[in-house]
Amino acid sequence: MHKLNLQLNIFVFAFACALTIPVLVQQGMFMDGVLYASVAKNMAEGYGSFFEPRFSEVGIAESPIFYEHPPLVFGIQSLFFRLFNSHFLSERIYSFTTLLVTILLFRALWKEVSFHIKGIEKMDWLAIFIWLTIPLVYWGYQNNAQENTMGIFTMCAALFTIKYLFRSKPKLYWPILAGIFTFLASYSKGVPGLFTLGIIPIHFLVFRNHSIKKYLSSFLIIACTLALCYLAIFAYEPAREHLLNYVNLRLLGRITEYPTVHSRFVILERIFWELIYVAALAALILFLLRKRLKEFNWVSSQKRFIIFFFLIGISASAPVALTMVQKGFYILPSFPYYAISIALLVAYGLQSRLQTIKNEKKVSNVFTIINVVTFVTIIGISYSLYGKFNRHETRLKTVEQIKKHIPERSTIGIYHNLWEDWEFQCYMIRYGTYSLNYRKLQDYHLTQDSVPNGYTLIEQLPKYQLYRKNSIEL
């Protein structure tokens, strides 16, 4: 069973690589991922700082300082830009690294659960596999979603909270660590990173095997640790200024000003469709293993673990419905808990079935061959796709053409209609550090139609025309 289990774990890792690497080695990315990478790149190159991150000269929402999110993710990602010298793979390597760390945290969480449910010890790969089959999950890692980093911190907070609640001899520093990681999660993405505070109330609702005093004390330790972390932030003026501006300008202001959906329940529908396929897969496995599952003693505590993790998933995703600003990737940090809940339904029956395989060595060898073929295929496909365009080919080629004529870190004038092309703006910053400015004319001008007086055409680009002011000496 050990050799087969090893090959199953390798298979899941190969599956994760197959879903992400062939896409990550190509140029082009979802706009938000390029935006985050641009801010991190600027920080790494000294344009802006940790508490004053910058996107461009004009900035976003009329502010030169980037207040769209707390700065932690950009600070961490900027280290990868320093390490890889702002290579186009920098943010992609970072995103893949967050995937690997999340997989390790999955294993740690599953280990905690398996202490209390016997017969599922070797099935952590199943939970990871279920999680990876959720379409939005691998999309997030293909596109440098900010939730990838926040999800690491929320899983750490959940892990230490669960250890404290379930271990017979809990350590006092576990809830302190849970509080620190809750702070790091919220300092990555804001309010959504606080959902792990709900784990203790959820445990009380589902298990109720501790005194009210322990529930309250553990919650207070986590909450006080979180509060102390934010007090430390407020004690430092640049950090305080950035946080207050984030809350006032972004969190409170834009949530009501810029709704992205017509109904609060859109996100609940998205959760349903993201989980329907893995739920159907679990139902099929349950049906096929129904005889095995009859042998399983479904005691109350085992059912409660399934409910417990499902409710954690709900606590991480359903609050998005409270606002009219909803995007699918906001719920990415909730999927590990849904995946564990679904995996717990079938883990015992599947492990029991695997233990009775007569030709285990033969099955293991089959998976070894599958794994080798998979890795060779991934390497071959990734090599053939390396540097090619996954999306936005015209915009990316336009940036490369502009770099032939204009020094990097220049400001280029545009008309306001071009300002709304955010994909192009992000690529201009990411690959040329070019700021676009519609407020006043610059030495260089990019346009689709009318030409300012006193400018000469440099080059006809695929979508735009690039002009230079006549007074500039060549």
GROMACS .gro file of C-alpha atoms in nm, residues 7-8 363-373:
model
   13
    7GLN     CA    1   0.245   0.689  -0.676
    8LEU     CA    2  -0.102   0.832  -0.613
  363VAL     CA    3  -0.138  -0.124  -1.010
  364SER     CA    4   0.149   0.075  -0.860
  365ASN     CA    5   0.362   0.009  -1.167
  366VAL     CA    6   0.078   0.127  -1.391
  367PHE     CA    7   0.062   0.455  -1.200
  368THR     CA    8   0.440   0.485  -1.221
  369ILE     CA    9   0.419   0.463  -1.599
  370ILE     CA   10   0.129   0.711  -1.605
  371ASN     CA   11   0.328   0.954  -1.391
  372VAL     CA   12   0.641   0.930  -1.604
  373VAL     CA   13   0.441   0.979  -1.924
   0.00000   0.00000   0.00000
